[in-house]
Amino acid sequence: MSATSPSRPENGEPAGDSTISLAARHLTKRYDKRAVVDNVSLDVQQGEIVGLLGPNGAGKTTTFHMIVGLTRPNEGRILLGEEDITRLPMYKRARQGIGYLAQETSVFRELTVEDNLHAPLEFQSISDEERTARVESLIDEFGLERVRSSKGYSLAGGERRRTEIARALANKPRFFLLDEPFAGVDPIAVEDIQDIVADLQERDIGVLITDHNVHET
């Protein structure tokens, strides 16, 4: 498993005036004395895209789980700017701007696309008008108008992935971790997702992405 060099906007610098980094320092995770992640370090700045590449079983997903708070490392630290967030639960990391898209399907199958996008906003202290405006903006931006009333279980691979990404962006994260986002989607949808990832960079969002196919990433 290896981290690729970060991609930055054309001016060579992250887009914002005051950016922070998300960093992993010497992460190690063992199960039954077997190290599935061994001494991994990486950094991603806001406005950068960093790829974490390696074959299946290399520990990419476990590394992501440690960064987002699903799994605690045996050794190492997670830093958001200067703050050590290694022991923070996942929901507190999300509140601090760390978004996550799992490799497995995470769309709410029995909810419509529109309701999927509303779901993460229900717990935010924003007005109904702002909540509705944010959902409408995401539907427009991700080309979901045609399927806005469709249930999650009926979506094709590309539609499902766009819905999942839009939902993860509803909370306006500063960093977005995408675990194998090209898995299970057709070649046209792969190009769509690549365009979405490039757009995230332009928004000053730091993107950390895993894949086993260097050509897609």
C-alpha positions as a printed NumPy array, in Angstrom:
array([[  0.   ,   0.   ,   0.   ],
       [  1.347,   3.424,  -0.911],
       [  0.175,   7.031,  -0.932],
       [  0.504,   8.901,  -4.219],
       [  1.827,  12.433,  -4.412],
       [ -0.916,  14.99 ,  -3.763],
       [ -2.685,  16.684,  -6.649],
       [ -3.27 ,  20.413,  -6.254],
       [ -5.149,  23.077,  -8.183],
       [ -3.366,  24.535, -11.206],
       [ -1.866,  27.386,  -9.196],
       [ -0.026,  24.782,  -7.108],
       [ -1.596,  25.852,  -3.832],
       [ -4.711,  24.815,  -1.925],
       [ -7.615,  27.096,  -2.732],
       [ -8.369,  28.602,   0.66 ],
       [ -6.663,  31.389,   2.571],
       [ -6.265,  29.379,   5.788],
       [ -6.128,  25.65 ,   5.224],
       [ -5.426,  22.814,   7.619],
       [ -4.212,  19.273,   7.133],
       [ -5.512,  15.848,   8.072],
       [ -2.617,  13.599,   8.987],
       [ -1.948,  10.03 ,  10.068],
       [  1.253,   9.366,  11.974],
       [  2.725,   5.852,  12.246],
       [ -0.626,   4.055,  12.291],
       [ -0.503,   0.38 ,  13.194],
       [ -3.433,  -1.996,  13.589],
       [ -3.07 ,  -5.604,  14.688],
       [ -5.595,  -8.412,  14.841],
       [ -4.488, -11.531,  16.722],
       [ -0.909, -10.241,  16.679],
       [ -0.984,  -9.889,  12.883],
       [ -0.361,  -6.357,  11.622],
       [ -2.899,  -5.506,   8.905],
       [ -1.62 ,  -1.909,   8.879],
       [  2.002,  -1.337,   9.823],
       [  3.47 ,   2.115,  10.5  ],
       [  1.471,   4.073,   7.9  ],
       [  1.828,   7.862,   7.718],
       [  0.121,  10.255,   5.314],
       [ -0.995,  13.87 ,   4.964],
       [ -3.714,  15.59 ,   2.974],
       [ -4.225,  19.347,   2.894],
       [ -7.469,  21.085,   2.08 ],
       [ -7.6  ,  21.435,  -1.698],
       [ -5.402,  18.381,  -2.3  ],
       [ -6.188,  14.932,  -3.681],
       [ -4.112,  12.077,  -2.264],
       [ -4.465,   8.498,  -3.495],
       [ -3.882,   5.497,  -1.239],
       [ -3.115,   2.654,  -3.641],
       [ -2.639,  -1.055,  -3.145],
       [ -4.116,  -4.479,  -3.849],
       [ -7.117,  -5.858,  -2.019],
       [ -6.101,  -6.861,   1.499],
       [ -3.319,  -4.272,   1.743],
       [ -4.995,  -2.461,   4.658],
       [ -6.42 ,   0.558,   2.834],
       [ -9.913,   0.257,   4.303],
       [ -8.547,  -0.389,   7.799],
       [ -6.436,   2.755,   7.483],
       [ -9.539,   4.73 ,   6.533],
       [-11.461,   3.223,   9.454],
       [ -8.779,   4.466,  11.838],
       [ -8.786,   7.959,  10.333],
       [-12.579,   8.396,  10.476],
       [-12.956,   6.801,  13.91 ],
       [-14.513,   3.417,  13.152],
       [-11.443,   1.585,  14.46 ],
       [ -8.879,   2.608,  17.055],
       [ -5.207,   2.09 ,  16.148],
       [ -2.912,   0.047,  18.354],
       [ -0.211,   2.617,  17.689],
       [ -0.012,   6.011,  16.038],
       [ -2.008,   9.229,  15.961],
       [ -4.578,  11.063,  13.849],
       [ -4.147,  14.839,  13.644],
       [ -6.577,  17.467,  12.378],
       [ -4.438,  20.54 ,  12.12 ],
       [ -2.656,  20.653,  15.474],
       [ -5.385,  18.724,  17.312],
       [ -4.912,  15.07 ,  18.191],
       [ -8.259,  13.419,  17.379],
       [ -7.127,   9.801,  17.79 ],
       [ -9.589,   9.156,  20.608],
       [-12.511,  11.178,  19.269],
       [-15.569,   9.119,  18.254],
       [-16.626,   9.112,  14.628],
       [-19.553,  11.52 ,  15.062],
       [-17.307,  14.171,  16.62 ],
       [-14.812,  13.827,  13.789],
       [-17.695,  14.275,  11.348],
       [-18.703,  17.47 ,  13.148],
       [-15.149,  18.725,  12.713],
       [-15.395,  18.246,   8.962],
       [-14.295,  14.694,   8.14 ],
       [-16.63 ,  13.041,   5.635],
       [-16.504,   9.381,   4.65 ],
       [-17.851,   7.274,   1.783],
       [-17.593,   3.55 ,   2.473],
       [-16.827,   1.02 ,  -0.228],
       [-20.002,  -0.871,   0.637],
       [-23.389,   0.472,  -0.418],
       [-24.5  ,   3.028,   2.163],
       [-27.588,   4.516,   0.493],
       [-30.755,   4.138,   2.573],
       [-32.55 ,   1.58 ,   0.437],
       [-36.12 ,   2.365,   1.497],
       [-35.741,   6.15 ,   1.3  ],
       [-36.028,   8.228,  -1.843],
       [-32.971,  10.012,  -3.174],
       [-34.359,  13.302,  -1.862],
       [-34.924,  11.849,   1.605],
       [-31.435,  10.336,   1.571],
       [-30.045,  13.845,   1.133],
       [-32.268,  15.266,   3.863],
       [-31.216,  12.609,   6.385],
       [-27.807,  13.977,   7.476],
       [-29.229,  17.491,   7.793],
       [-31.92 ,  16.542,  10.311],
       [-29.461,  16.884,  13.179],
       [-28.   ,  20.213,  12.106],
       [-29.05 ,  23.504,  13.639],
       [-30.206,  25.062,  10.378],
       [-33.578,  26.361,   9.248],
       [-35.979,  24.29 ,   7.164],
       [-35.449,  26.758,   4.328],
       [-31.682,  26.313,   4.386],
       [-32.048,  22.534,   4.62 ],
       [-34.336,  22.466,   1.587],
       [-32.079,  24.818,  -0.368],
       [-29.031,  22.669,   0.329],
       [-30.821,  19.498,  -0.816],
       [-32.078,  21.171,  -3.997],
       [-28.579,  22.408,  -4.756],
       [-27.143,  18.898,  -4.363],
       [-29.855,  17.357,  -6.542],
       [-29.065,  19.859,  -9.276],
       [-25.302,  19.621,  -8.933],
       [-25.186,  15.823,  -9.041],
       [-27.77 ,  15.376, -11.783],
       [-30.272,  13.585,  -9.56 ],
       [-33.488,  15.336, -10.609],
       [-34.674,  12.38 , -12.683],
       [-34.313,   9.966,  -9.761],
       [-35.12 ,  12.28 ,  -6.833],
       [-38.299,  10.301,  -6.036],
       [-36.742,   6.879,  -6.644],
       [-36.044,   4.556,  -3.723],
       [-32.449,   3.741,  -2.942],
       [-32.792,   0.072,  -3.815],
       [-33.824,   0.918,  -7.399],
       [-30.772,   3.019,  -8.301],
       [-28.169,   1.951, -10.842],
       [-24.523,   1.862,  -9.734],
       [-23.622,   5.362, -10.922],
       [-26.836,   6.913,  -9.58 ],
       [-26.269,   5.235,  -6.229],
       [-22.688,   6.469,  -5.99 ],
       [-23.68 ,  10.038,  -6.896],
       [-26.415,   9.929,  -4.25 ],
       [-23.985,   8.651,  -1.621],
       [-21.401,  11.317,  -2.466],
       [-24.029,  14.076,  -2.461],
       [-25.307,  12.909,   0.922],
       [-21.797,  12.899,   2.374],
       [-21.295,  16.471,   1.112],
       [-24.537,  17.741,   2.647],
       [-22.67 ,  18.518,   5.87 ],
       [-19.997,  20.49 ,   3.989],
       [-16.9  ,  18.544,   5.093],
       [-13.39 ,  19.951,   4.914],
       [-11.986,  16.496,   4.163],
       [-13.609,  13.653,   2.282],
       [-12.379,  10.061,   2.363],
       [-13.621,   7.859,  -0.485],
       [-12.982,   4.125,  -0.152],
       [-12.9  ,   2.408,  -3.575],
       [-15.502,   4.787,  -5.073],
       [-15.166,   3.224,  -8.54 ],
       [-16.119,  -0.269,  -7.372],
       [-19.306,  -1.656,  -8.883],
       [-19.957,   1.166, -11.348],
       [-19.791,   1.228, -15.143],
       [-17.033,   3.03 , -17.126],
       [-19.21 ,   6.083, -17.822],
       [-19.996,   6.41 , -14.113],
       [-16.268,   6.119, -13.356],
       [-15.657,   9.219, -15.472],
       [-18.488,  11.044, -13.69 ],
       [-16.989,  10.237, -10.293],
       [-13.529,  11.342, -11.449],
       [-15.046,  14.688, -12.47 ],
       [-16.782,  14.97 ,  -9.086],
       [-13.504,  14.33 ,  -7.253],
       [-11.756,  17.027,  -9.305],
       [-14.573,  19.434,  -8.431],
       [-14.141,  18.681,  -4.721],
       [-10.562,  19.878,  -5.034],
       [-11.756,  23.159,  -6.51 ],
       [-14.007,  23.59 ,  -3.464],
       [-10.967,  23.446,  -1.181],
       [-11.938,  20.014,   0.13 ],
       [ -9.077,  17.673,   0.924],
       [ -9.71 ,  14.313,  -0.753],
       [ -8.192,  11.005,   0.3  ],
       [ -9.137,   8.201,  -2.062],
       [ -8.336,   4.488,  -2.098],
       [ -8.247,   2.248,  -5.127],
       [ -6.539,  -0.894,  -6.384],
       [ -6.487,   0.42 ,  -9.976],
       [ -3.944,   3.191, -10.474],
       [ -5.385,   4.076, -13.894],
       [ -8.834,   4.956, -12.496],
       [ -7.418,   6.924,  -9.58 ]])
